[in-house]
């Protein structure tokens, strides 16, 4: 049984947690002046953090897997909802093998800790926690995503995914409690803070506002989401911290009502309304349907009379949160689910037919095949493509600005916006899912004008500018499912070769070969955009 200590307005979860015991040789009790203290060898912090970021990279909570299984059984779910849910379940099963992390973006390491005043380490706790995080990222097939600034305009990858964000609160007692989160960039980018006024605090104002905010989130953070909304907060940063905790489920047992002293609470009826609204949106689990969200948490906090902060954010399909605890009994980590395959449907899921697209042909022939398809058509891609994302796009644009020709690979192949996790020994590729397409939007018109980037593959919606450019230059944007990177890396990518910008690490340019790589036509050469009608 987990017991958190109540401090300030947030009174977090008292939930049944299944714990994994990591040992008790690093904790030692001692008494002084009638009080019991816990002496913790700092190596215990390293062990706990290392195991936490290993586990959370490969395993999910049972509740999250159950929510995916529900989609497969729901007659109101769209065929595309079910297809995405099945891919995510298959992905979880591959990832649970402990070789391919569930997503190629293995995240920024976030640690929120509550240290009891009777816990003594005699050390710099954040340093020992960071050591464990660094060990997890360097020893496993994870990705290094952290960029260190050398100057305002120069950055280098830190090569160990550090630094981590580590926040600690002091609380009474002799236990040390932790929430570890591996937050992907796409998911973090869908964190919104609004400075509203008291006028927003009515159903007539708040619900339409939240409806607009859902559209702003869009699909690029890999739905189905665990959506969180926080209304109020004594400061902007407090609102956002509460938002992050809410999205992980950490605040689930908050009470249903406020108090005159400012107790934060959950508004469960508004949660139900926002969930229903998300289902009416039509975006579904990425390609149309009902399951934009698995669930919604709405937290109401006290506020200064002149401010009304509202935070809106998500935890994505890589719902990577894990609790830890150090107490007199030893070191414990929340037990995540190691057998996702038991949620596979019986009889087996039949995805129906998809259109096969041969990428082993000239770009004009690929476009001639795509132009026959309607938006939302599911395709299976087979053949070579080129991988290039943010920093490679910066370099390619600089070539254009200098009056140079773009490389032939950028004209001859479909361009996949992605950056892989490490390749496990004996495999062709590591986890290798798509990144958010929208960040590359500004480059598309100038590249397509030069005959490059005519067929793109990534996740999420595109801008009006991209739609218009595709219409003008005969381009296409295909949506890959965001989330099942382990599946794509293990089953669909048969060869990976770095061909340019080698100094950019995971952001280098690669040539890859794919087989039966699933995608959907999102933007076509006639000005159609699958997402446009939902997001208007
Ligand atoms: S599932 Fe999507 S949003 Fe989440 S970390 Fe992976 S790529 Fe990013």
Short mmCIF file of C-alpha atoms and ligand atoms in Angstrom, two decimals:
data_model
loop_
_atom_site.label_atom_id
_atom_site.label_comp_id
_atom_site.label_asym_id
_atom_site.label_seq_id
_atom_site.Cartn_x
_atom_site.Cartn_y
_atom_site.Cartn_z
CA UNK A 1 0.00 0.00 0.00
CA UNK A 2 1.45 3.35 -1.04
CA UNK A 3 1.10 6.31 1.27
CA UNK A 4 2.10 9.79 0.17
CA UNK A 5 2.41 12.68 2.53
CA UNK A 6 0.12 15.65 2.01
CA UNK A 7 1.92 18.95 1.57
CA UNK A 8 0.65 22.32 0.34
CA UNK A 9 -2.48 22.20 -1.83
CA UNK A 10 -1.71 18.92 -3.56
CA UNK A 11 -2.58 15.76 -1.73
CA UNK A 12 -1.49 12.99 -4.05
CA UNK A 13 -2.35 9.41 -4.63
CA UNK A 14 -3.07 6.83 -1.99
CA UNK A 15 -3.19 3.98 -4.43
CA UNK A 16 -2.51 0.30 -4.46
CA UNK A 17 0.87 -0.06 -6.08
CA UNK A 18 2.58 -3.35 -6.89
CA UNK A 19 6.22 -2.88 -5.93
CA UNK A 20 9.37 -4.54 -7.20
CA UNK A 21 11.87 -5.04 -4.37
CA UNK A 22 15.42 -3.96 -5.27
CA UNK A 23 17.10 -4.86 -1.98
CA UNK A 24 17.64 -3.51 1.50
CA UNK A 25 21.40 -3.64 1.96
CA UNK A 26 21.80 0.08 1.19
CA UNK A 27 19.43 1.30 3.91
CA UNK A 28 20.14 1.27 7.60
CA UNK A 29 17.92 2.51 10.46
CA UNK A 30 19.29 4.32 13.48
CA UNK A 31 17.72 6.13 16.41
CA UNK A 32 18.58 9.45 17.96
CA UNK A 33 16.64 11.39 20.61
CA UNK A 34 13.73 9.01 20.31
CA UNK A 35 13.39 9.41 16.54
CA UNK A 36 14.12 6.82 13.87
CA UNK A 37 16.28 7.89 10.95
CA UNK A 38 17.02 6.13 7.68
CA UNK A 39 20.62 6.18 6.58
CA UNK A 40 20.79 5.62 2.84
CA UNK A 41 24.01 4.84 0.99
CA UNK A 42 23.92 7.21 -2.01
CA UNK A 43 24.56 4.24 -4.32
CA UNK A 44 20.92 3.39 -3.58
CA UNK A 45 19.85 6.53 -5.45
CA UNK A 46 21.91 5.47 -8.46
CA UNK A 47 20.47 1.95 -8.40
CA UNK A 48 16.90 3.18 -8.12
CA UNK A 49 17.26 5.78 -10.91
CA UNK A 50 19.04 3.36 -13.25
CA UNK A 51 16.41 0.67 -12.81
CA UNK A 52 13.59 3.21 -13.11
CA UNK A 53 14.74 4.55 -16.47
CA UNK A 54 15.45 1.04 -17.76
CA UNK A 55 12.00 -0.20 -16.79
CA UNK A 56 10.14 2.84 -18.01
CA UNK A 57 11.82 2.68 -21.42
CA UNK A 58 10.58 -0.86 -22.06
CA UNK A 59 7.46 -1.48 -19.98
CA UNK A 60 4.08 0.23 -19.54
CA UNK A 61 1.53 0.26 -16.76
CA UNK A 62 -1.12 -2.47 -16.93
CA UNK A 63 -3.89 0.15 -16.86
CA UNK A 64 -2.52 1.79 -20.02
CA UNK A 65 -2.40 -1.56 -21.84
CA UNK A 66 -5.95 -2.32 -20.74
CA UNK A 67 -7.08 0.98 -22.27
CA UNK A 68 -5.53 -0.02 -25.62
CA UNK A 69 -7.29 -3.38 -25.43
CA UNK A 70 -10.64 -1.63 -24.82
CA UNK A 71 -10.30 0.21 -28.16
CA UNK A 72 -10.03 -3.10 -30.01
CA UNK A 73 -13.30 -4.29 -28.50
CA UNK A 74 -15.28 -1.05 -28.85
CA UNK A 75 -17.78 -1.20 -31.75
CA UNK A 76 -17.80 2.62 -31.82
CA UNK A 77 -14.04 2.77 -32.45
CA UNK A 78 -13.12 3.47 -36.07
CA UNK A 79 -11.15 0.93 -38.11
CA UNK A 80 -8.18 3.31 -37.92
CA UNK A 81 -8.55 3.62 -34.13
CA UNK A 82 -8.36 -0.15 -33.88
CA UNK A 83 -5.43 -0.37 -36.29
CA UNK A 84 -3.44 2.17 -34.23
CA UNK A 85 -4.36 0.46 -30.93
CA UNK A 86 -3.23 -2.91 -32.28
CA UNK A 87 0.08 -1.47 -33.53
CA UNK A 88 0.66 0.10 -30.12
CA UNK A 89 -0.07 -3.19 -28.35
CA UNK A 90 2.26 -5.06 -30.70
CA UNK A 91 4.85 -2.38 -30.02
CA UNK A 92 4.47 -2.84 -26.27
CA UNK A 93 4.99 -6.58 -26.65
CA UNK A 94 8.22 -6.09 -28.65
CA UNK A 95 9.46 -3.45 -26.25
CA UNK A 96 8.81 -5.72 -23.25
CA UNK A 97 11.55 -7.96 -24.64
CA UNK A 98 13.94 -5.36 -23.17
CA UNK A 99 15.90 -4.76 -26.41
CA UNK A 100 13.90 -2.18 -28.40
CA UNK A 101 12.67 0.79 -26.33
CA UNK A 102 8.98 1.52 -26.93
CA UNK A 103 9.76 4.82 -28.65
CA UNK A 104 12.81 6.11 -30.50
CA UNK A 105 12.55 9.31 -28.48
CA UNK A 106 13.55 7.88 -25.13
CA UNK A 107 12.85 11.24 -23.58
CA UNK A 108 14.18 13.78 -21.15
CA UNK A 109 14.66 12.26 -17.70
CA UNK A 110 12.50 14.02 -15.11
CA UNK A 111 12.61 13.16 -11.43
CA UNK A 112 10.26 14.53 -8.81
CA UNK A 113 11.22 13.47 -5.31
CA UNK A 114 9.90 13.95 -1.78
CA UNK A 115 12.61 13.43 0.76
CA UNK A 116 11.56 12.76 4.34
CA UNK A 117 13.47 14.91 6.82
CA UNK A 118 14.67 11.74 8.60
CA UNK A 119 16.42 10.38 5.51
CA UNK A 120 20.17 10.99 5.56
CA UNK A 121 22.45 10.42 2.59
CA UNK A 122 25.38 12.70 3.40
CA UNK A 123 25.72 13.31 -0.33
CA UNK A 124 24.59 15.42 -3.28
CA UNK A 125 21.47 13.37 -4.04
CA UNK A 126 20.91 14.88 -7.50
CA UNK A 127 24.45 13.85 -8.56
CA UNK A 128 23.87 10.21 -7.54
CA UNK A 129 20.45 10.14 -9.21
CA UNK A 130 21.95 11.61 -12.39
CA UNK A 131 24.63 8.91 -12.35
CA UNK A 132 21.95 6.22 -12.44
CA UNK A 133 20.09 7.97 -15.25
CA UNK A 134 23.30 8.31 -17.28
CA UNK A 135 24.03 4.61 -16.79
CA UNK A 136 20.57 3.61 -18.02
CA UNK A 137 20.84 5.75 -21.15
CA UNK A 138 24.40 4.73 -22.03
CA UNK A 139 24.05 1.01 -21.26
CA UNK A 140 20.68 0.37 -22.95
CA UNK A 141 19.58 0.88 -26.58
CA UNK A 142 18.21 4.32 -25.79
CA UNK A 143 18.69 7.64 -27.57
CA UNK A 144 20.63 10.72 -26.51
CA UNK A 145 18.39 13.73 -27.14
CA UNK A 146 19.90 16.43 -24.92
CA UNK A 147 21.67 19.33 -26.62
CA UNK A 148 24.15 21.39 -24.60
CA UNK A 149 24.60 25.02 -25.68
CA UNK A 150 28.23 26.10 -26.15
CA UNK A 151 27.12 29.57 -27.14
CA UNK A 152 23.76 31.03 -28.04
CA UNK A 153 23.93 29.46 -31.50
CA UNK A 154 26.20 26.43 -31.10
CA UNK A 155 25.11 23.16 -29.50
CA UNK A 156 26.52 19.67 -28.99
CA UNK A 157 24.79 16.46 -27.99
CA UNK A 158 25.78 15.49 -24.43
CA UNK A 159 26.10 11.79 -25.44
CA UNK A 160 24.50 10.44 -22.26
CA UNK A 161 21.08 12.11 -22.31
CA UNK A 162 21.99 14.17 -19.25
CA UNK A 163 21.28 16.61 -17.74
CA UNK A 164 18.08 15.46 -16.14
CA UNK A 165 15.55 17.70 -14.45
CA UNK A 166 15.50 16.79 -10.76
CA UNK A 167 13.08 18.52 -8.37
CA UNK A 168 13.01 17.71 -4.68
CA UNK A 169 10.61 18.62 -1.93
CA UNK A 170 11.26 18.23 1.79
CA UNK A 171 8.48 16.43 3.66
CA UNK A 172 8.09 14.91 7.12
CA UNK A 173 8.93 11.25 7.77
CA UNK A 174 11.59 8.65 7.08
CA UNK A 175 10.72 7.71 3.50
CA UNK A 176 12.02 8.98 0.17
CA UNK A 177 9.37 8.93 -2.61
CA UNK A 178 9.98 9.39 -6.33
CA UNK A 179 8.17 9.87 -9.58
CA UNK A 180 10.39 9.18 -12.61
CA UNK A 181 9.19 10.33 -16.03
CA UNK A 182 10.81 9.92 -19.46
CA UNK A 183 9.13 12.71 -21.42
CA UNK A 184 9.44 12.74 -25.19
CA UNK A 185 10.00 16.02 -27.03
CA UNK A 186 6.82 15.76 -29.10
CA UNK A 187 4.74 15.22 -26.01
CA UNK A 188 6.50 17.99 -24.04
CA UNK A 189 5.91 20.39 -26.95
CA UNK A 190 2.17 19.95 -26.46
CA UNK A 191 2.25 21.65 -23.06
CA UNK A 192 0.30 24.89 -23.14
CA UNK A 193 0.04 27.65 -20.56
CA UNK A 194 -2.67 30.26 -21.00
CA UNK A 195 -3.00 33.47 -18.99
CA UNK A 196 -6.76 33.86 -18.77
CA UNK A 197 -9.02 35.91 -16.52
CA UNK A 198 -11.94 35.21 -14.19
CA UNK A 199 -14.22 35.53 -17.20
CA UNK A 200 -13.08 32.05 -18.29
CA UNK A 201 -14.51 30.52 -15.12
CA UNK A 202 -17.93 29.67 -16.52
CA UNK A 203 -19.11 26.67 -18.54
CA UNK A 204 -19.99 28.97 -21.46
CA UNK A 205 -16.38 30.19 -21.68
CA UNK A 206 -14.32 27.28 -20.39
CA UNK A 207 -15.67 24.46 -22.57
CA UNK A 208 -15.27 26.23 -25.95
CA UNK A 209 -11.81 27.36 -24.83
CA UNK A 210 -10.82 23.78 -24.03
CA UNK A 211 -12.29 22.63 -27.35
CA UNK A 212 -9.93 25.02 -29.18
CA UNK A 213 -7.05 23.85 -27.06
CA UNK A 214 -7.65 20.21 -28.05
CA UNK A 215 -7.33 21.23 -31.69
CA UNK A 216 -4.12 23.05 -30.88
CA UNK A 217 -2.71 19.81 -29.45
CA UNK A 218 -3.55 17.96 -32.67
CA UNK A 219 -2.20 14.50 -33.35
CA UNK A 220 1.54 15.06 -33.44
CA UNK A 221 2.15 13.81 -29.88
CA UNK A 222 0.90 10.33 -30.74
CA UNK A 223 -2.64 9.84 -29.39
CA UNK A 224 -4.55 8.26 -27.72
CA UNK A 225 -3.58 10.72 -24.98
CA UNK A 226 -3.87 10.94 -21.25
CA UNK A 227 -5.04 14.56 -21.29
CA UNK A 228 -4.57 16.87 -18.31
CA UNK A 229 -6.09 20.30 -17.68
CA UNK A 230 -5.22 22.50 -14.70
CA UNK A 231 -7.28 25.60 -13.95
CA UNK A 232 -5.75 28.06 -11.48
CA UNK A 233 -2.45 27.87 -9.60
CA UNK A 234 -0.50 30.29 -7.44
CA UNK A 235 2.09 30.77 -10.19
CA UNK A 236 2.57 29.77 -13.81
CA UNK A 237 5.22 27.22 -12.87
CA UNK A 238 3.02 25.67 -10.20
CA UNK A 239 0.22 25.24 -12.74
CA UNK A 240 2.59 23.48 -15.12
CA UNK A 241 4.11 21.27 -12.43
CA UNK A 242 0.61 20.22 -11.39
CA UNK A 243 -0.21 19.58 -15.05
CA UNK A 244 2.74 17.23 -15.41
CA UNK A 245 1.84 15.33 -12.25
CA UNK A 246 -1.81 15.08 -13.32
CA UNK A 247 -0.88 13.68 -16.74
CA UNK A 248 1.00 10.82 -15.06
CA UNK A 249 -1.95 9.91 -12.83
CA UNK A 250 -0.03 11.03 -9.73
CA UNK A 251 -2.89 13.21 -8.50
CA UNK A 252 -5.69 10.75 -9.16
CA UNK A 253 -6.84 10.53 -5.58
CA UNK A 254 -7.27 14.25 -5.04
CA UNK A 255 -10.67 14.99 -3.52
CA UNK A 256 -13.69 15.93 -5.63
CA UNK A 257 -14.29 19.29 -3.96
CA UNK A 258 -12.28 22.32 -2.89
CA UNK A 259 -12.11 23.85 0.59
CA UNK A 260 -12.06 27.41 1.84
CA UNK A 261 -8.33 26.91 2.52
CA UNK A 262 -7.44 26.18 -1.08
CA UNK A 263 -7.30 22.38 -1.37
CA UNK A 264 -6.71 21.38 -4.98
CA UNK A 265 -9.36 19.00 -6.35
CA UNK A 266 -10.43 17.00 -9.40
CA UNK A 267 -13.52 18.08 -11.30
CA UNK A 268 -14.75 14.69 -12.41
CA UNK A 269 -17.87 15.93 -14.18
CA UNK A 270 -15.80 18.34 -16.28
CA UNK A 271 -13.41 15.46 -16.99
CA UNK A 272 -16.34 13.49 -18.45
CA UNK A 273 -17.45 16.48 -20.54
CA UNK A 274 -13.97 17.09 -21.94
CA UNK A 275 -13.54 13.38 -22.71
CA UNK A 276 -16.85 13.40 -24.60
CA UNK A 277 -15.74 16.54 -26.46
CA UNK A 278 -12.44 14.87 -27.43
CA UNK A 279 -14.39 11.95 -28.85
CA UNK A 280 -16.64 14.21 -30.93
CA UNK A 281 -13.58 15.94 -32.40
CA UNK A 282 -13.21 13.08 -34.88
CA UNK A 283 -9.40 13.00 -34.90
CA UNK A 284 -9.40 9.72 -33.02
CA UNK A 285 -6.22 7.77 -32.43
CA UNK A 286 -4.30 9.69 -35.11
CA UNK A 287 -6.27 8.89 -38.30
CA UNK A 288 -9.92 9.58 -37.55
CA UNK A 289 -12.27 8.10 -34.98
CA UNK A 290 -13.18 8.30 -31.33
CA UNK A 291 -10.00 7.67 -29.32
CA UNK A 292 -8.15 10.99 -29.28
CA UNK A 293 -7.92 10.51 -25.50
CA UNK A 294 -7.87 7.50 -23.24
CA UNK A 295 -8.86 9.65 -20.29
CA UNK A 296 -8.94 13.22 -18.98
CA UNK A 297 -7.90 14.74 -15.66
CA UNK A 298 -9.10 18.22 -14.72
CA UNK A 299 -7.53 19.75 -11.62
CA UNK A 300 -8.73 22.99 -10.06
CA UNK A 301 -6.27 24.98 -7.95
CA UNK A 302 -6.53 28.23 -5.98
CA UNK A 303 -5.40 31.39 -7.80
CA UNK A 304 -4.56 35.05 -7.26
CA UNK A 305 -7.66 37.14 -7.98
CA UNK A 306 -5.88 38.89 -10.85
CA UNK A 307 -4.57 35.73 -12.54
CA UNK A 308 -6.14 32.63 -13.98
CA UNK A 309 -3.51 30.31 -15.36
CA UNK A 310 -4.76 27.36 -17.36
CA UNK A 311 -2.46 24.52 -18.27
CA UNK A 312 -3.30 21.91 -20.90
CA UNK A 313 -1.01 19.00 -21.76
CA UNK A 314 -0.75 15.31 -22.49
CA UNK A 315 1.04 12.14 -21.66
CA UNK A 316 1.53 10.40 -24.99
CA UNK A 317 1.45 6.80 -26.19
CA UNK A 318 4.84 6.35 -24.54
CA UNK A 319 3.20 6.80 -21.13
CA UNK A 320 6.51 6.45 -19.28
CA UNK A 321 5.96 7.11 -15.60
CA UNK A 322 7.14 5.00 -12.70
CA UNK A 323 7.05 5.47 -8.93
CA UNK A 324 9.94 4.66 -6.61
CA UNK A 325 10.21 4.45 -2.85
CA UNK A 326 13.04 4.11 -0.38
CA UNK A 327 12.02 3.35 3.18
CA UNK A 328 13.22 1.31 6.15
CA UNK A 329 12.16 -1.88 4.33
CA UNK A 330 14.48 -1.18 1.40
CA UNK A 331 14.36 0.11 -2.19
CA UNK A 332 11.23 -0.35 -4.32
CA UNK A 333 10.11 0.44 -7.85
CA UNK A 334 6.58 0.32 -9.20
CA UNK A 335 6.09 -2.99 -11.02
CA UNK A 336 5.25 -2.30 -14.67
CA UNK A 337 3.63 -4.83 -16.99
CA UNK A 338 6.00 -7.38 -18.53
CA UNK A 339 3.44 -9.32 -20.56
CA UNK A 340 1.54 -6.97 -22.92
CA UNK A 341 0.93 -9.81 -25.39
CA UNK A 342 -1.81 -11.17 -23.13
CA UNK A 343 -3.93 -8.20 -24.25
CA UNK A 344 -3.85 -9.30 -27.90
CA UNK A 345 -7.38 -10.01 -29.12
CA UNK A 346 -8.60 -13.52 -29.80
CA UNK A 347 -9.38 -14.12 -32.65
CA UNK A 348 -6.42 -12.19 -34.01
CA UNK A 349 -7.01 -8.66 -35.28
CA UNK A 350 -7.59 -8.41 -39.02
CA UNK A 351 -6.42 -4.99 -40.27
CA UNK A 352 -7.92 -5.41 -43.75
CA UNK A 353 -6.10 -4.56 -46.97
CA UNK A 354 -3.69 -1.69 -47.54
CA UNK A 355 -2.30 -0.39 -50.84
CA UNK A 356 1.31 -1.40 -51.42
CA UNK A 357 3.58 1.42 -52.65
CA UNK A 358 6.84 0.44 -54.33
CA UNK A 359 9.56 2.95 -53.43
CA UNK A 360 12.05 1.18 -55.70
CA UNK A 361 11.08 3.35 -58.65
CA UNK A 362 11.66 6.93 -59.81
CA UNK A 363 10.01 9.71 -57.78
CA UNK A 364 7.59 10.50 -60.63
CA UNK A 365 6.36 6.89 -60.63
CA UNK A 366 5.91 6.95 -56.82
CA UNK A 367 3.85 10.13 -57.14
CA UNK A 368 1.84 8.64 -60.00
CA UNK A 369 0.88 5.76 -57.66
CA UNK A 370 -0.02 8.09 -54.81
CA UNK A 371 -2.12 10.46 -56.89
CA UNK A 372 -4.66 7.67 -57.46
CA UNK A 373 -5.36 7.40 -53.71
CA UNK A 374 -7.78 9.33 -51.54
CA UNK A 375 -6.61 10.94 -48.30
CA UNK A 376 -6.88 8.57 -45.30
CA UNK A 377 -6.00 5.57 -47.52
CA UNK A 378 -3.76 3.15 -45.66
CA UNK A 379 -0.63 2.18 -47.55
CA UNK A 380 2.27 -0.23 -47.04
CA UNK A 381 5.63 1.21 -48.11
CA UNK A 382 8.35 -1.01 -49.55
CA UNK A 383 11.82 0.08 -50.67
CA UNK A 384 14.33 2.84 -49.91
CA UNK A 385 13.75 6.20 -48.26
CA UNK A 386 15.92 8.95 -46.84
CA UNK A 387 15.75 10.05 -43.20
CA UNK A 388 16.34 13.72 -42.39
CA UNK A 389 15.01 15.86 -39.56
CA UNK A 390 15.53 19.25 -37.92
CA UNK A 391 19.28 19.90 -38.08
CA UNK A 392 19.68 18.23 -41.48
CA UNK A 393 16.93 20.53 -42.77
CA UNK A 394 18.81 23.55 -41.39
CA UNK A 395 21.90 22.46 -43.35
CA UNK A 396 20.01 21.72 -46.55
CA UNK A 397 18.32 25.10 -46.39
CA UNK A 398 21.72 26.75 -45.87
CA UNK A 399 22.91 25.05 -49.10
CA UNK A 400 19.98 26.57 -50.95
CA UNK A 401 20.68 29.97 -49.43
CA UNK A 402 24.27 29.74 -50.69
CA UNK A 403 22.92 29.02 -54.18
CA UNK A 404 24.04 25.35 -54.13
CA UNK A 405 22.12 22.37 -55.53
CA UNK A 406 20.31 20.14 -53.05
CA UNK A 407 21.76 16.59 -52.83
CA UNK A 408 20.24 14.09 -55.27
CA UNK A 409 19.10 11.81 -52.42
CA UNK A 410 16.73 14.55 -51.31
CA UNK A 411 15.06 14.66 -54.73
CA UNK A 412 15.08 10.96 -55.56
CA UNK A 413 13.58 9.51 -52.37
CA UNK A 414 10.69 9.86 -49.98
CA UNK A 415 11.88 11.82 -46.93
CA UNK A 416 11.14 10.35 -43.50
CA UNK A 417 11.41 12.77 -40.57
CA UNK A 418 12.88 10.64 -37.80
CA UNK A 419 15.92 9.99 -35.60
CA UNK A 420 16.70 6.46 -34.37
CA UNK A 421 17.50 5.04 -30.97
CA UNK A 422 20.67 2.92 -30.79
CA UNK A 423 20.78 -0.20 -32.96
CA UNK A 424 20.74 -3.36 -30.82
CA UNK A 425 23.45 -5.92 -31.60
CA UNK A 426 22.36 -8.33 -34.31
CA UNK A 427 19.56 -6.12 -35.66
CA UNK A 428 19.36 -3.82 -38.68
CA UNK A 429 17.79 -0.90 -36.84
CA UNK A 430 16.92 0.40 -33.41
CA UNK A 431 13.52 1.80 -32.48
CA UNK A 432 12.81 4.24 -35.30
CA UNK A 433 9.42 5.97 -35.33
CA UNK A 434 8.47 9.30 -36.88
CA UNK A 435 9.01 12.73 -35.38
CA UNK A 436 6.61 15.68 -35.54
CA UNK A 437 6.21 16.86 -39.12
CA UNK A 438 5.12 20.40 -38.26
CA UNK A 439 8.64 21.50 -37.30
CA UNK A 440 9.74 20.94 -40.90
CA UNK A 441 6.80 22.90 -42.39
CA UNK A 442 8.70 26.14 -43.12
CA UNK A 443 11.21 24.30 -45.34
CA UNK A 444 8.72 22.49 -47.56
CA UNK A 445 7.79 25.20 -50.11
CA UNK A 446 11.41 26.15 -50.91
CA UNK A 447 12.55 22.50 -51.13
CA UNK A 448 9.62 21.41 -53.27
CA UNK A 449 10.19 24.34 -55.60
CA UNK A 450 13.59 22.76 -56.29
CA UNK A 451 12.04 19.33 -56.90
CA UNK A 452 13.04 17.93 -53.48
CA UNK A 453 11.06 16.62 -50.51
CA UNK A 454 8.13 15.86 -52.81
CA UNK A 455 6.92 12.89 -50.74
CA UNK A 456 7.26 13.21 -46.97
CA UNK A 457 6.57 10.80 -44.15
CA UNK A 458 6.21 11.74 -40.46
CA UNK A 459 3.54 12.20 -37.79
CA UNK A 460 0.95 14.85 -37.03
CA UNK A 461 -0.76 17.55 -39.01
CA UNK A 462 0.82 20.05 -41.44
CA UNK A 463 0.31 23.74 -42.07
CA UNK A 464 -1.72 25.40 -44.79
CA UNK A 465 1.62 26.32 -46.42
CA UNK A 466 2.54 22.64 -46.81
CA UNK A 467 -0.87 21.80 -48.25
CA UNK A 468 -0.57 24.61 -50.79
CA UNK A 469 2.99 23.66 -51.69
CA UNK A 470 1.94 20.04 -52.32
CA UNK A 471 -0.91 21.26 -54.51
CA UNK A 472 1.41 23.53 -56.49
CA UNK A 473 4.37 21.15 -56.86
CA UNK A 474 2.64 17.76 -56.94
CA UNK A 475 3.72 16.74 -53.45
CA UNK A 476 2.36 14.33 -50.82
CA UNK A 477 2.58 13.98 -47.08
CA UNK A 478 2.05 10.54 -45.56
CA UNK A 479 1.32 10.05 -41.89
CA UNK A 480 3.14 7.31 -40.07
CA UNK A 481 1.68 6.08 -36.80
CA UNK A 482 3.35 7.90 -33.94
CA UNK A 483 4.36 5.62 -31.08
CA UNK A 484 5.14 2.10 -32.37
CA UNK A 485 8.85 2.74 -32.94
CA UNK A 486 9.98 -0.65 -31.62
CA UNK A 487 7.67 -2.39 -34.10
CA UNK A 488 8.94 -0.28 -37.00
CA UNK A 489 12.60 -0.76 -36.03
CA UNK A 490 12.34 -4.49 -35.53
CA UNK A 491 9.86 -5.56 -38.21
CA UNK A 492 9.75 -2.89 -40.95
CA UNK A 493 13.24 -1.39 -41.30
CA UNK A 494 15.64 -3.85 -42.89
CA UNK A 495 18.70 -1.66 -43.50
CA UNK A 496 20.07 1.61 -42.09
CA UNK A 497 23.05 3.46 -43.56
CA UNK A 498 24.28 6.92 -42.54
CA UNK A 499 24.89 8.90 -45.74
CA UNK A 500 25.36 12.56 -44.78
CA UNK A 501 25.75 15.02 -41.89
CA UNK A 502 27.47 12.29 -39.88
CA UNK A 503 28.39 14.72 -37.08
CA UNK A 504 24.69 15.18 -36.24
CA UNK A 505 24.40 11.78 -34.52
CA UNK A 506 20.79 10.67 -34.38
CA UNK A 507 19.91 13.74 -36.50
CA UNK A 508 22.23 12.67 -39.35
CA UNK A 509 20.88 11.79 -42.81
CA UNK A 510 20.28 8.05 -43.28
CA UNK A 511 19.23 5.91 -46.20
CA UNK A 512 16.98 3.11 -45.00
CA UNK A 513 15.16 0.17 -46.58
CA UNK A 514 11.65 -0.62 -45.40
CA UNK A 515 9.20 -3.47 -45.89
CA UNK A 516 5.47 -3.28 -45.20
CA UNK A 517 5.93 0.03 -43.41
CA UNK A 518 2.39 1.27 -42.58
CA UNK A 519 1.31 4.85 -43.35
CA UNK A 520 -1.74 6.89 -44.35
CA UNK A 521 -2.14 9.46 -47.12
CA UNK A 522 -2.70 12.76 -45.28
CA UNK A 523 -1.98 15.56 -47.79
CA UNK A 524 -2.23 14.98 -51.54
CA UNK A 525 -1.26 16.81 -54.70
CA UNK A 526 -4.78 18.20 -55.20
CA UNK A 527 -4.90 20.32 -52.04
CA UNK A 528 -6.69 17.75 -49.88
CA UNK A 529 -5.64 17.47 -46.24
CA UNK A 530 -7.17 14.74 -44.10
CA UNK A 531 -6.78 16.74 -40.88
CA UNK A 532 -8.01 20.11 -42.21
CA UNK A 533 -11.71 19.52 -41.62
CA UNK A 534 -11.15 18.39 -38.00
CA UNK A 535 -8.84 21.22 -37.04
CA UNK A 536 -10.73 24.16 -38.56
S1 LIG B 1 5.12 8.34 -28.47
FE1 LIG B 1 5.26 10.13 -29.82
S2 LIG B 1 5.09 11.95 -28.52
FE2 LIG B 1 5.55 10.17 -27.22
S3 LIG B 1 7.76 10.19 -27.01
FE3 LIG B 1 7.29 8.85 -28.71
S4 LIG B 1 7.37 10.15 -30.55
FE4 LIG B 1 7.27 11.51 -28.76
#
